Short mmCIF file of C-alpha atoms and ligand atoms in Angstrom, two decimals:
data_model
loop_
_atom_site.label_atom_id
_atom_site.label_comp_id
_atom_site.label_asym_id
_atom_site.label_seq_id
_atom_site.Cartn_x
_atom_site.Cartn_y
_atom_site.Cartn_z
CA UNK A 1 -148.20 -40.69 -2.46
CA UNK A 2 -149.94 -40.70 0.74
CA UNK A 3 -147.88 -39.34 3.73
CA UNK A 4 -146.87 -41.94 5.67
CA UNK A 5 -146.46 -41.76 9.60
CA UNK A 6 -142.93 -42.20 11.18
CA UNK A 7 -142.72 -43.22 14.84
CA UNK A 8 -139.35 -41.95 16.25
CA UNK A 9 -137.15 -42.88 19.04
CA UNK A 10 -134.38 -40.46 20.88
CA UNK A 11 -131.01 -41.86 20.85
CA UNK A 12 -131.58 -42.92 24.70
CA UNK A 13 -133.95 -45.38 23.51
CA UNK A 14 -131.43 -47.39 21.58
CA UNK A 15 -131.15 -50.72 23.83
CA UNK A 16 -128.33 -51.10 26.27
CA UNK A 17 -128.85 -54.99 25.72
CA UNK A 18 -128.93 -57.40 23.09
CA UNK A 19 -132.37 -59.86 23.29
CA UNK A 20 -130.30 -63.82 23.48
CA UNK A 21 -133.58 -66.30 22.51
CA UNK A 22 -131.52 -69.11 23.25
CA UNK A 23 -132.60 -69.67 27.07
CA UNK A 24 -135.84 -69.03 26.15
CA UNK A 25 -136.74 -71.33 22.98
CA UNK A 26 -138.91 -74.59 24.05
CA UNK A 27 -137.19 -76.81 22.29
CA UNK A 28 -133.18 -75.85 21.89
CA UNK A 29 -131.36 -76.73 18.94
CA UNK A 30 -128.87 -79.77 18.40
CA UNK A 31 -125.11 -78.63 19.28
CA UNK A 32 -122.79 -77.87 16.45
CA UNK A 33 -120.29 -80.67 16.04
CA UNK A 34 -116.80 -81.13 15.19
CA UNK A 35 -116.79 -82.75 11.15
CA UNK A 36 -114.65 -85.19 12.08
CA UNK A 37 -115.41 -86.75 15.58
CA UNK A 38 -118.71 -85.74 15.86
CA UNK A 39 -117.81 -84.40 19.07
CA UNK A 40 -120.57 -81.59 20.22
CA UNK A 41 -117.91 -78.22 20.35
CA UNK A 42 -117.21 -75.58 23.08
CA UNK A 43 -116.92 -71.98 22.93
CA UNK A 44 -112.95 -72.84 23.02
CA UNK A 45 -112.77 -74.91 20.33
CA UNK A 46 -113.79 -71.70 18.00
CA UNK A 47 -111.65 -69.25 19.37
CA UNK A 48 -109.11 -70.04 16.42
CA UNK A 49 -111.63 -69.10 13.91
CA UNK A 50 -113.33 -66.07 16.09
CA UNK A 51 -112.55 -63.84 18.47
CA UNK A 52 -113.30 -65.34 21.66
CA UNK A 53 -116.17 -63.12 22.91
CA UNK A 54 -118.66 -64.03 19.82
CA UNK A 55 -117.34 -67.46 20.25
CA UNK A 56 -118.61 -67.23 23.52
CA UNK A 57 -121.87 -65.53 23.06
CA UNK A 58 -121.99 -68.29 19.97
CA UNK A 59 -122.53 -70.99 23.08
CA UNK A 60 -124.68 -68.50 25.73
CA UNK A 61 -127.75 -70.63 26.46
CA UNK A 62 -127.68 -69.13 29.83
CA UNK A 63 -128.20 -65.25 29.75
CA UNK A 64 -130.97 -63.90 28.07
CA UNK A 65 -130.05 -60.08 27.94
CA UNK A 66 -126.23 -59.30 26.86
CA UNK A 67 -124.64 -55.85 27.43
CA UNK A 68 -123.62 -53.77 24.50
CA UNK A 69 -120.71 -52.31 24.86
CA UNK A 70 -120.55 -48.28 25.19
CA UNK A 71 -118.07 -48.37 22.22
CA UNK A 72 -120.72 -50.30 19.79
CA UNK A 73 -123.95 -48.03 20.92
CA UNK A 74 -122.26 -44.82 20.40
CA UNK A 75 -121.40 -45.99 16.71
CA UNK A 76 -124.99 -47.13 16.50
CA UNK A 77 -125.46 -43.64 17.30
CA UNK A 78 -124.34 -42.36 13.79
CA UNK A 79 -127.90 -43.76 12.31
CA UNK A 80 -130.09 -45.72 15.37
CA UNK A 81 -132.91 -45.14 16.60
CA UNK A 82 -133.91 -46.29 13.07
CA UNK A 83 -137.63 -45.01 12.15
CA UNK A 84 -140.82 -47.28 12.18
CA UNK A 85 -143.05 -46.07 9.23
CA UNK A 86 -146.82 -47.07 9.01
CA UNK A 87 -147.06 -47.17 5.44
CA UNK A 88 -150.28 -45.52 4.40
CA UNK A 89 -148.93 -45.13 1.20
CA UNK A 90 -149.14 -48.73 0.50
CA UNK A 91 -152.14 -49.35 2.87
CA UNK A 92 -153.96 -47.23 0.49
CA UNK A 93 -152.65 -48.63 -2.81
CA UNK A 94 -153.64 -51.75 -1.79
CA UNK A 95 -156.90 -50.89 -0.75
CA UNK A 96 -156.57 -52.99 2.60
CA UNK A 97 -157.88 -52.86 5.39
CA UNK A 98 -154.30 -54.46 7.02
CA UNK A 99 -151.96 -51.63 9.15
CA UNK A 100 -148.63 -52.27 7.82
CA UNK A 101 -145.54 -51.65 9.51
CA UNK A 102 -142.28 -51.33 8.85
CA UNK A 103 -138.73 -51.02 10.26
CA UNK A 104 -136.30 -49.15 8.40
CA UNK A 105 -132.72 -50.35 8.38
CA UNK A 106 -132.02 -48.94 4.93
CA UNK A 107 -131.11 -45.66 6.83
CA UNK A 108 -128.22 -47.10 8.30
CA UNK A 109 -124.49 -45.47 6.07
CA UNK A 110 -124.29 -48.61 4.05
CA UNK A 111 -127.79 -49.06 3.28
CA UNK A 112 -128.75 -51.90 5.82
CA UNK A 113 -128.72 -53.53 8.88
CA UNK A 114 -125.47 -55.61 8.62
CA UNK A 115 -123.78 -52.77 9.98
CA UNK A 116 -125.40 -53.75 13.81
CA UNK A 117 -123.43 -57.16 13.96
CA UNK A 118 -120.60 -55.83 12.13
CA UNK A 119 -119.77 -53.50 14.11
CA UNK A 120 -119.63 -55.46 17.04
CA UNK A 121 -117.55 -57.83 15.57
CA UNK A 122 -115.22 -55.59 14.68
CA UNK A 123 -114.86 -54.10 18.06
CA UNK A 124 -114.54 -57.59 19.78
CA UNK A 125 -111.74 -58.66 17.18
CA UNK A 126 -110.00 -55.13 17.72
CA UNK A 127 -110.65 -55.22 21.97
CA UNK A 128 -108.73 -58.75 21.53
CA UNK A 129 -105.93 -57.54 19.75
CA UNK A 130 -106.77 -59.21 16.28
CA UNK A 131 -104.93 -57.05 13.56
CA UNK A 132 -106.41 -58.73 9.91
CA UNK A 133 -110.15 -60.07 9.83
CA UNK A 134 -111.40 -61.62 6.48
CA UNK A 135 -114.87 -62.46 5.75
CA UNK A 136 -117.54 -63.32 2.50
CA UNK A 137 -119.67 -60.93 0.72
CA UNK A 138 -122.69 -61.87 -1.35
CA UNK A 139 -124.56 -59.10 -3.37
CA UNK A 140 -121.54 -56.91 -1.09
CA UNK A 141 -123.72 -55.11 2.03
CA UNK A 142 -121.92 -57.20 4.53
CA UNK A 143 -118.60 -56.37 3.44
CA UNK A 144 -119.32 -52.92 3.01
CA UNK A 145 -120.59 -52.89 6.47
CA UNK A 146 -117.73 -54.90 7.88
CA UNK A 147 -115.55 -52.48 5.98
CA UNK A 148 -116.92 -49.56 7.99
CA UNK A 149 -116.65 -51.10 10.63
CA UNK A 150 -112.73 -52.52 10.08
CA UNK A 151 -111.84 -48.94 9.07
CA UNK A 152 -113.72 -47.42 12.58
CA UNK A 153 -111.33 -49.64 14.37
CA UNK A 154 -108.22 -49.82 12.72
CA UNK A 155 -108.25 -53.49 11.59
CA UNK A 156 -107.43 -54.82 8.04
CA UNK A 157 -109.77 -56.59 6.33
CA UNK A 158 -109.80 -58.80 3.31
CA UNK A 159 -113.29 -59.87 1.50
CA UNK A 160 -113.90 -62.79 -0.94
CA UNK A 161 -116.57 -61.38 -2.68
CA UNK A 162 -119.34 -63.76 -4.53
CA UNK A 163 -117.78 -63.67 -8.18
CA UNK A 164 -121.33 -62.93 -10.01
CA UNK A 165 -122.01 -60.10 -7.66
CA UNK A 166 -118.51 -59.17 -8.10
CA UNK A 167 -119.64 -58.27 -11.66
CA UNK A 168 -122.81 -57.55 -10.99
CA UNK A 169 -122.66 -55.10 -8.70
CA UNK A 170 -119.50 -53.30 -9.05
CA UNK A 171 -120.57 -50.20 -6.81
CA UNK A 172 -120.45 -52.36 -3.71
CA UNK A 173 -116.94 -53.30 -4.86
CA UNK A 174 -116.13 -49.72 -4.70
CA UNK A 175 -117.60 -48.80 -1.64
CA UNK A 176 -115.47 -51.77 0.23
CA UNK A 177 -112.49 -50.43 -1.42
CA UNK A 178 -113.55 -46.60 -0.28
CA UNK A 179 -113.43 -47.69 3.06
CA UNK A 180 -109.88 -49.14 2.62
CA UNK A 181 -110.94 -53.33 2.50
CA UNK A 182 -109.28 -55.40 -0.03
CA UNK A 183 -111.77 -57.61 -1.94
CA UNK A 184 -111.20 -60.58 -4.40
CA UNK A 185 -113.74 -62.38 -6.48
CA UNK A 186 -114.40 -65.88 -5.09
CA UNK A 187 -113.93 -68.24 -6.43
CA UNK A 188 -110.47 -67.28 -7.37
CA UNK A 189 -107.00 -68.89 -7.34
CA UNK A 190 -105.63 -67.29 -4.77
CA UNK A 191 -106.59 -70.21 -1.80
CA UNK A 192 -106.81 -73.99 -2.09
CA UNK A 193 -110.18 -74.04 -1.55
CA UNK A 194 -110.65 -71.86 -4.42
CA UNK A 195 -108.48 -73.47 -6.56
CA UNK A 196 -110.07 -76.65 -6.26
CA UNK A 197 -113.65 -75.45 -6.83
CA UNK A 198 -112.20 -73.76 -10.20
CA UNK A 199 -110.80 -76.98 -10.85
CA UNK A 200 -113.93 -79.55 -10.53
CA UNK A 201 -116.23 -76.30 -12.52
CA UNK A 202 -114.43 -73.87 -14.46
CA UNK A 203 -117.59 -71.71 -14.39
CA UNK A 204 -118.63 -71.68 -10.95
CA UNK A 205 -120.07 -68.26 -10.55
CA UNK A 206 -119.40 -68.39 -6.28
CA UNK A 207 -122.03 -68.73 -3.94
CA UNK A 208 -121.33 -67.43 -0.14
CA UNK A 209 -120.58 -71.11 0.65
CA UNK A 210 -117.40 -70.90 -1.64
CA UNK A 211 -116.35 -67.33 -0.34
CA UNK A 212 -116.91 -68.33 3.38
CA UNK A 213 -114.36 -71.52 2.26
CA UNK A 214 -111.40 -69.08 1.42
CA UNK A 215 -112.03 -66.44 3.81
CA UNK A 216 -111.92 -68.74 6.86
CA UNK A 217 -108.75 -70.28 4.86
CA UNK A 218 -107.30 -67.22 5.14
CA UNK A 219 -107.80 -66.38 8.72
CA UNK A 220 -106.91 -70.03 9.56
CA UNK A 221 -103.38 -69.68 7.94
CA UNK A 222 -102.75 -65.75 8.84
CA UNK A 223 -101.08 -64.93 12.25
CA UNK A 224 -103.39 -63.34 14.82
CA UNK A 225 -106.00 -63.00 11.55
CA UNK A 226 -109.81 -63.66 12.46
CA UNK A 227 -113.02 -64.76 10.85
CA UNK A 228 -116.15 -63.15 10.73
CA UNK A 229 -119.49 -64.01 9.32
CA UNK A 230 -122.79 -61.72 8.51
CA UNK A 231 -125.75 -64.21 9.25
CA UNK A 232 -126.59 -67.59 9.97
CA UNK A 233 -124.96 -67.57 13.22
CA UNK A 234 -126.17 -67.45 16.91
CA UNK A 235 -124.17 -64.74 17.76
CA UNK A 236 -125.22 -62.56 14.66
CA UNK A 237 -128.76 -62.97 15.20
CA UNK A 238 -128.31 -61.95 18.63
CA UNK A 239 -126.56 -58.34 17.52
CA UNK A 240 -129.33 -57.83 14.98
CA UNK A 241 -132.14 -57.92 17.52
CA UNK A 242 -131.67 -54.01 18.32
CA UNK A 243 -133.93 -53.94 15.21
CA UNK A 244 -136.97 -55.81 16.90
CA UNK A 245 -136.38 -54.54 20.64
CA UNK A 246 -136.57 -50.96 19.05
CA UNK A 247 -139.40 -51.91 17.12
CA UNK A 248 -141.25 -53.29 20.00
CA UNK A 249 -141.21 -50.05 21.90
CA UNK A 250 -142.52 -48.19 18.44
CA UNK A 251 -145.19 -50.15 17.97
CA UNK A 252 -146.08 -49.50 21.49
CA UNK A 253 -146.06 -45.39 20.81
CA UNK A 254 -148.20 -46.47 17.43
CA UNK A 255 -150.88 -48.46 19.93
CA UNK A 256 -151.20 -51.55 18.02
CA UNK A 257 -149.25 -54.48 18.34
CA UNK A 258 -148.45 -56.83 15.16
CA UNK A 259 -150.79 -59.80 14.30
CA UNK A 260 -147.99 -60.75 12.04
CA UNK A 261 -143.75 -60.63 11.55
CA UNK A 262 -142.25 -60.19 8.08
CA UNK A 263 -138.61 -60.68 7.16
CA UNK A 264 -136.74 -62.16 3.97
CA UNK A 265 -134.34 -64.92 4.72
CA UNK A 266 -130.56 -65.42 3.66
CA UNK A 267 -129.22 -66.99 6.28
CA UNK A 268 -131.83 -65.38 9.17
CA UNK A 269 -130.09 -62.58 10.61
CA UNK A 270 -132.44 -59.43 9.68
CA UNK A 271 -135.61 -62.49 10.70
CA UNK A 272 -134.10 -62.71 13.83
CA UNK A 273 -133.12 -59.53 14.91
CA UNK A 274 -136.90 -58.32 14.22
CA UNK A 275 -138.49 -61.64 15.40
CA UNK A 276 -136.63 -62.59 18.35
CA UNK A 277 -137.85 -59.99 20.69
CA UNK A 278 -141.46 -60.33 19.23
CA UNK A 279 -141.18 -64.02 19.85
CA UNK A 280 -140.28 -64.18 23.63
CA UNK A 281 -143.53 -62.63 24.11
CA UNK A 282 -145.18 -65.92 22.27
CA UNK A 283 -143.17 -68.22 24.26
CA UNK A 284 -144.59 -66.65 27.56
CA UNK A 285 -148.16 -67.06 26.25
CA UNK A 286 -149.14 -63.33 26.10
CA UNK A 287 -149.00 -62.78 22.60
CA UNK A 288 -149.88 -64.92 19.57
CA UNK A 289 -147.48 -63.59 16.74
CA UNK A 290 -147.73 -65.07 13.26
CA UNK A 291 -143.83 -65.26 12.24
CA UNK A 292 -143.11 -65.17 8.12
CA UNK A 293 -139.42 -65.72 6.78
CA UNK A 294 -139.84 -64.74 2.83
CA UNK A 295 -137.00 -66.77 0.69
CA UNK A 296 -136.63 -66.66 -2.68
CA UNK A 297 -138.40 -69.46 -4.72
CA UNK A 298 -134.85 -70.25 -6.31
CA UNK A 299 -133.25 -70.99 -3.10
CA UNK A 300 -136.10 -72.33 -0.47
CA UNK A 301 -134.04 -73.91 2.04
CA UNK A 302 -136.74 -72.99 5.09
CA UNK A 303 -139.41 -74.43 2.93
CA UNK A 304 -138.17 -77.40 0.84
CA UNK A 305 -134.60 -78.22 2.36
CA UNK A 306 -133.96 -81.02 5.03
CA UNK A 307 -133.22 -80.75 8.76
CA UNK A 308 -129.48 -82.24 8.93
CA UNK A 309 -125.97 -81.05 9.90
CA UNK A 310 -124.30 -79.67 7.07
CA UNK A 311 -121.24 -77.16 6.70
CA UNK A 312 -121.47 -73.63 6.60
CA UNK A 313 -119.55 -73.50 3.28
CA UNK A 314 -119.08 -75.31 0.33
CA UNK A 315 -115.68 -76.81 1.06
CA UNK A 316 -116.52 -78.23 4.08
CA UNK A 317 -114.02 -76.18 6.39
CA UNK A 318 -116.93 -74.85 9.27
CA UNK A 319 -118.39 -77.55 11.90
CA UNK A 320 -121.08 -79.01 11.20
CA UNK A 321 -124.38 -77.02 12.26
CA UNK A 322 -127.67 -78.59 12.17
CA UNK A 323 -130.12 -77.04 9.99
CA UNK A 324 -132.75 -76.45 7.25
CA UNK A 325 -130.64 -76.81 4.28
CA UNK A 326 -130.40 -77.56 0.41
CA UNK A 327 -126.98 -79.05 0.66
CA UNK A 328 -123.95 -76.45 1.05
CA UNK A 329 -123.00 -78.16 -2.47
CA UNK A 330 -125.86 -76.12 -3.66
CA UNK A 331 -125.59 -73.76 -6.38
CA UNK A 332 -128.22 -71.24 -6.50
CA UNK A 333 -129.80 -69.26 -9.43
CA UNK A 334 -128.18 -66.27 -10.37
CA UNK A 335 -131.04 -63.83 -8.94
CA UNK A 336 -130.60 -59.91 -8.14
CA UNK A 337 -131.27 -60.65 -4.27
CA UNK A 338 -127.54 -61.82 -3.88
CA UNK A 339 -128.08 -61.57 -0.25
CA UNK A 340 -130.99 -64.82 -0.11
CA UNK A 341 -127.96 -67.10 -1.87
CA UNK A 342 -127.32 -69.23 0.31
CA UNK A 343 -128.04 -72.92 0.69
CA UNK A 344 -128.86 -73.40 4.87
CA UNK A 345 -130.64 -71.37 7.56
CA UNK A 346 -129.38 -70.72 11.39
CA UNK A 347 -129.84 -73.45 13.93
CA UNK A 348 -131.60 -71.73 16.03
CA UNK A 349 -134.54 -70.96 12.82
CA UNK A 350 -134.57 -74.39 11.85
CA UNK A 351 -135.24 -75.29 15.27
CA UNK A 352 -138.31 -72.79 15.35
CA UNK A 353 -139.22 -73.59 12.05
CA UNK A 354 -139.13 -77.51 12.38
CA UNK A 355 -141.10 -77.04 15.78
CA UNK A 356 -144.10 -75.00 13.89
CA UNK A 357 -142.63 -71.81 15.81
CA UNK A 358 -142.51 -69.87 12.53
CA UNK A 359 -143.91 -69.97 9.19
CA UNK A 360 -141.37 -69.29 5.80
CA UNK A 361 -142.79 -68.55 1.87
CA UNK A 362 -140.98 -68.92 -1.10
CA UNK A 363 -140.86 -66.21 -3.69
CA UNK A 364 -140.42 -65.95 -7.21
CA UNK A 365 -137.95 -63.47 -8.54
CA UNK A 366 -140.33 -61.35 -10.87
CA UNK A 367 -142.88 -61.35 -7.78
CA UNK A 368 -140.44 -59.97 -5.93
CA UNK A 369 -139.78 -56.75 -8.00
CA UNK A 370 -143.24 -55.87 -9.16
CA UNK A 371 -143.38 -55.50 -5.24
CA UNK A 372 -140.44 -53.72 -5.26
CA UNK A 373 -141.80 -51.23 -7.90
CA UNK A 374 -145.30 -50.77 -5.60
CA UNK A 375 -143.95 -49.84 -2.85
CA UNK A 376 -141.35 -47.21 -4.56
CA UNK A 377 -144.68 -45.62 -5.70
CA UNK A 378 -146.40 -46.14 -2.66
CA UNK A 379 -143.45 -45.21 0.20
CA UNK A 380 -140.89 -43.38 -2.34
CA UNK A 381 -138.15 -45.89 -1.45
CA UNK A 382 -136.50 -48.31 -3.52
CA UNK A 383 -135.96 -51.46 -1.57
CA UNK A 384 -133.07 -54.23 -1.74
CA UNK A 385 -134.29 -56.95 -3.81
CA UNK A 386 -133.33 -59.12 -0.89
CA UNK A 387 -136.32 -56.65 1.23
CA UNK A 388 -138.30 -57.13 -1.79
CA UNK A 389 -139.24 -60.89 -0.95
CA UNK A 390 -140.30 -59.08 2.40
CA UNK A 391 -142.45 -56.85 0.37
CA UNK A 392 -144.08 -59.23 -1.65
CA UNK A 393 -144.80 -61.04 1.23
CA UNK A 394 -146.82 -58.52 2.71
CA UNK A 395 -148.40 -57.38 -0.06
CA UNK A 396 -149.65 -61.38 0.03
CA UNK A 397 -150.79 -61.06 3.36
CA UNK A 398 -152.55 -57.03 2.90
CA UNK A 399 -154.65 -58.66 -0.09
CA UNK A 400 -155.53 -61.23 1.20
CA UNK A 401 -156.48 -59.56 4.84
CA UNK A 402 -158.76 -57.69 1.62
CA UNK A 403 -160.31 -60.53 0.19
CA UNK A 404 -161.72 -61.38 3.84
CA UNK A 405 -162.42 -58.01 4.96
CA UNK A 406 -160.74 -58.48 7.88
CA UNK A 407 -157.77 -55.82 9.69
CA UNK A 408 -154.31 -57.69 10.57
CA UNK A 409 -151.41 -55.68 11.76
CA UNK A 410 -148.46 -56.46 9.85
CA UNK A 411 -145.09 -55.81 10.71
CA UNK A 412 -141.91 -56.23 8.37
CA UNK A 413 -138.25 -55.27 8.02
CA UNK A 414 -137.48 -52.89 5.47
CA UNK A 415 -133.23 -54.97 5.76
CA UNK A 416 -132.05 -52.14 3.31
CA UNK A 417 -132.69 -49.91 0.14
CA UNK A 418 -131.63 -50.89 -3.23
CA UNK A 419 -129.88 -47.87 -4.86
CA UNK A 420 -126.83 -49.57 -5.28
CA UNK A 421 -128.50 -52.20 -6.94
CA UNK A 422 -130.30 -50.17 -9.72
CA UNK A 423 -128.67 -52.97 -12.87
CA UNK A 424 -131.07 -55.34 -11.38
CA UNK A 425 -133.98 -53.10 -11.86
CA UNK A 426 -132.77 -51.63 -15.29
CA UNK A 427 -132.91 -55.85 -16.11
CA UNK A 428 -136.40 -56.26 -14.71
CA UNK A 429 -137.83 -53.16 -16.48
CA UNK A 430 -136.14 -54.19 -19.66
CA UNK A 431 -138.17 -57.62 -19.46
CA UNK A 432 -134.91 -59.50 -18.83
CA UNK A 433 -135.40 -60.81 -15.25
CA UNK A 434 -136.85 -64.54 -15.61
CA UNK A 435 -138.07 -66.72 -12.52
CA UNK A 436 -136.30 -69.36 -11.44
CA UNK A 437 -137.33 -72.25 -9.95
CA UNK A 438 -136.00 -75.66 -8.14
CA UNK A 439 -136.99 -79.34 -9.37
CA UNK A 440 -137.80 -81.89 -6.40
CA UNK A 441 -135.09 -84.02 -8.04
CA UNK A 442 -132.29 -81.34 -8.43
CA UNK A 443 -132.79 -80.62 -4.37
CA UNK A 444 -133.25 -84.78 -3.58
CA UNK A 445 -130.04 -85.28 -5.53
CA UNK A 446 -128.05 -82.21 -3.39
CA UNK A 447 -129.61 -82.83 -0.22
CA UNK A 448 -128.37 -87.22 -1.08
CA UNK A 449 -124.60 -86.47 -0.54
CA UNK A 450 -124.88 -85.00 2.66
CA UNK A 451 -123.76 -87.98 5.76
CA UNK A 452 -126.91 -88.71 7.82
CA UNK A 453 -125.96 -87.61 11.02
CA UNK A 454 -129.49 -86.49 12.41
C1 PLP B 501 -127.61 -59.74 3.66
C2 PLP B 501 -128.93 -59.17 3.48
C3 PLP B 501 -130.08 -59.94 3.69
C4 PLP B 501 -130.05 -61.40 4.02
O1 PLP B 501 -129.34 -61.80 5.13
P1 PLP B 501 -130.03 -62.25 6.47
O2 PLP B 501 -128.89 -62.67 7.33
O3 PLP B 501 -130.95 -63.38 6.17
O4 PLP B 501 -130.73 -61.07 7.01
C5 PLP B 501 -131.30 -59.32 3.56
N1 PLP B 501 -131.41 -58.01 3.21
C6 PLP B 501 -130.32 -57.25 3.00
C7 PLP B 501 -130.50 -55.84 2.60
C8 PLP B 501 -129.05 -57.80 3.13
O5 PLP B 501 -127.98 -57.05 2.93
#
């Protein structure tokens, strides 16, 4: 293992301001709309569903820099600045002549960067005087950063937890329930929309569209009881861009500046919050950034899904939000990255993605892991499988900088380590992992049932 470099940052350095793209983006993206009027909506028409400060940063299309609040940045404190590691290690297994970057958010308590928008959410709900907050899980790192963060500030929290992860990966269960959350398997019986899923298919194995259906259920019929949600949201992206504006300043102390972006892509909050920053800097014309979302191949709603409004969930309980999406009917493969399972992106990605802003790959699941097990050899950390499609994407783009002999600077988001994920691995070094991929057909026939709005 070749020693890798870490640039550092002192704990002044953490930003006193979250980056908000939405003033700055060339081409801004359709409103989100009530389902049933089609009426675009206001920041008061969420505050029902969330507290009213993220429902109002949700709508900010005016302010580009937000404060963070003292109370958030000295939690950040416990693990920000995170490091930026040039990873010779790899560089050198590779053989390429590429610098490659990365941002480490697996150093954060729960293992990822979730814990930067969940703990502001948590502190708006509490500064309101919310009492209960519910939310989704998928492969469990939001809710285990949510319950963290719920537990710093005194608030109860209940999580509807995908049901195969719920199996899958028990551990996250566990660490929820350590920090005091209560956590169901969804879908379950225990809300209508639930019910009714189990109903139509006994076997439905939950997706975060049917656990963000009986979470906001819960919060909608619970007194003074508020939703939150981990990604695909304006106002999530904009907490997670610490990552990118602290990244910015480390690539500065490294000298070099990155030819290229690399994130993987659930719903586009660990994208944003490293692109974002990077971005402004194309839209002003002083820097020409290549920008690469990495999706798995068994869920590419960036690179095969439609732009329309959809729902957020599978019930159809959210407003409609225009985007890049599969249909939120869509029932993705069972793969390890439980964290890429989910059928649409963030408006504001779709936007930049429809526009040519920003470039996405899909990846296939074995791909994914063997890139995983390089650069546990190479850096001595074992990613997410979700950080894995990150992985493999630079790996892609460090060959093929090879093949032509060139040097690119490539920059990607190490979203969060994958120790409490070690069944998947055991599966994939046992030969049982498989690939998994989507017929034109089985997406046409989703993406049919949606109402043509767009
Ligand atoms: C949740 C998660 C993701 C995917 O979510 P985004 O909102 O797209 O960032 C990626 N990596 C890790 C480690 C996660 O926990």
């Amino acid at each position: 293992m070749t020693e890798s470099k870490k640039f550092l940052l002192r704990e002044s350095d953490i930003p006193t301001q979250w980056y908000n793209i939405l003033p700055d983006i060339p081409v801004k993206p359709l409103p989100i709309i009530n389902p049933a009027t089609k009426e675009p909506l206001k920041a008061e028409d969420l505050y029902p569903l969330f507290a009213e400060e993220l429902a109002r940063q949700e709508f900010n299309d005016t302010d580009s820099w937000i404060e963070i609040p003292d109370e958030v940045r000295e939690m950040y404190k416990i693990w920000r600045p995170t490091p930026l590691v040039r990873a010779r290690g790899l560089e050198k297994l590779l053989d390429t002549p590429a610098h490659i970057y990365f941002k480490n958010e697996s150093v954060s308590p729960v293992g990822s960067h979730k814990l930067n928008s969940a703990i502001a959410q948590a502190y708006y709900c509490k500064q309101q005087g919310i009492t209960n907050i519910t939310t989704e899980t998928g492969a469990g790192q939001w809710g285990a950063a949510l319950s963290l963060a719920a537990k710093h500030f005194g608030l109860a929290l209940a999580v509807y937890m995908v049901k195969v992860s719920y199996h899958q990966k028990p551990y996250r269960r566990s660490i929820m329930q350590t920090y005091g959350a209560e956590v169901v398997a969804s879908p379950g019986m225990s809300t209508k929309a639930g019910r009714k899923i189990i109903t139509e298919n006994p076997n439905h194995q939950g997706s975060l569209g049917t656990a963000i259906s009986e979470a906001v259920e819960l919060a909608m019929s619970t007194p003074n009881c508020r939703y939150t949600l981990g990604s695909v949201l304006n106002h999530v992206s904009l907490h997670q861009t610490v990552i990118g504006l602290e990244a910015e300043k480390q690539m500065e102390m490294a000298g070099e500046y990155p030819d290229t972006v690399i994130a993987c892509f659930g719903g586009g909050s660990n994208f944003s919050g490293l692109a974002f920053p990077f971005l402004r800097h194309n839209f002003s014309g002083s820097a020409r950034t290549r920008f690469i979302a990495a999706e798995p191949e068994s869920c590419p709603k960036l690179t095969r899904g439609i732009m329309q409004y959809d729902f957020g969930d599978e019930a159809g309980y959210t407003p409609l939000i225009p985007m890049l999406t599969l249909g939120h009917n869509f029932a993705p493969a069972n793969i390890h990255a439980g964290g890429l399972r989910y059928h649409g992106a963030g408006a504001i990605v779709s936007r930049l993605k429809a526009d040519g802003l920003i470039d996405a790959v899909d990846i296939p699941q074995l791909e994914t892991f063997r890139a995983a097990q390089t650069f546990a050899a190479a850096e001595g950390i074992i990613p997410a499988p979700e950080s894995s499609h990150a992985i493999a994407a630079t790996i892609r783009r460090a060959l093929k900088a090879r093949e032509e002999g060139r040097k690119e600077v490539i920059l990607f988001n190490l979203s969060g380590h994958g120790l409490i994920d070690m069944a998947a691995y055991d599966r994939f070094l046992s030969g049982d992992l498989a690939d998994y991929s989507v017929s034109d057909e089985e997406i046409a026939r989703n993406v049919a049932s949606l109402e043509k709005i767009i």
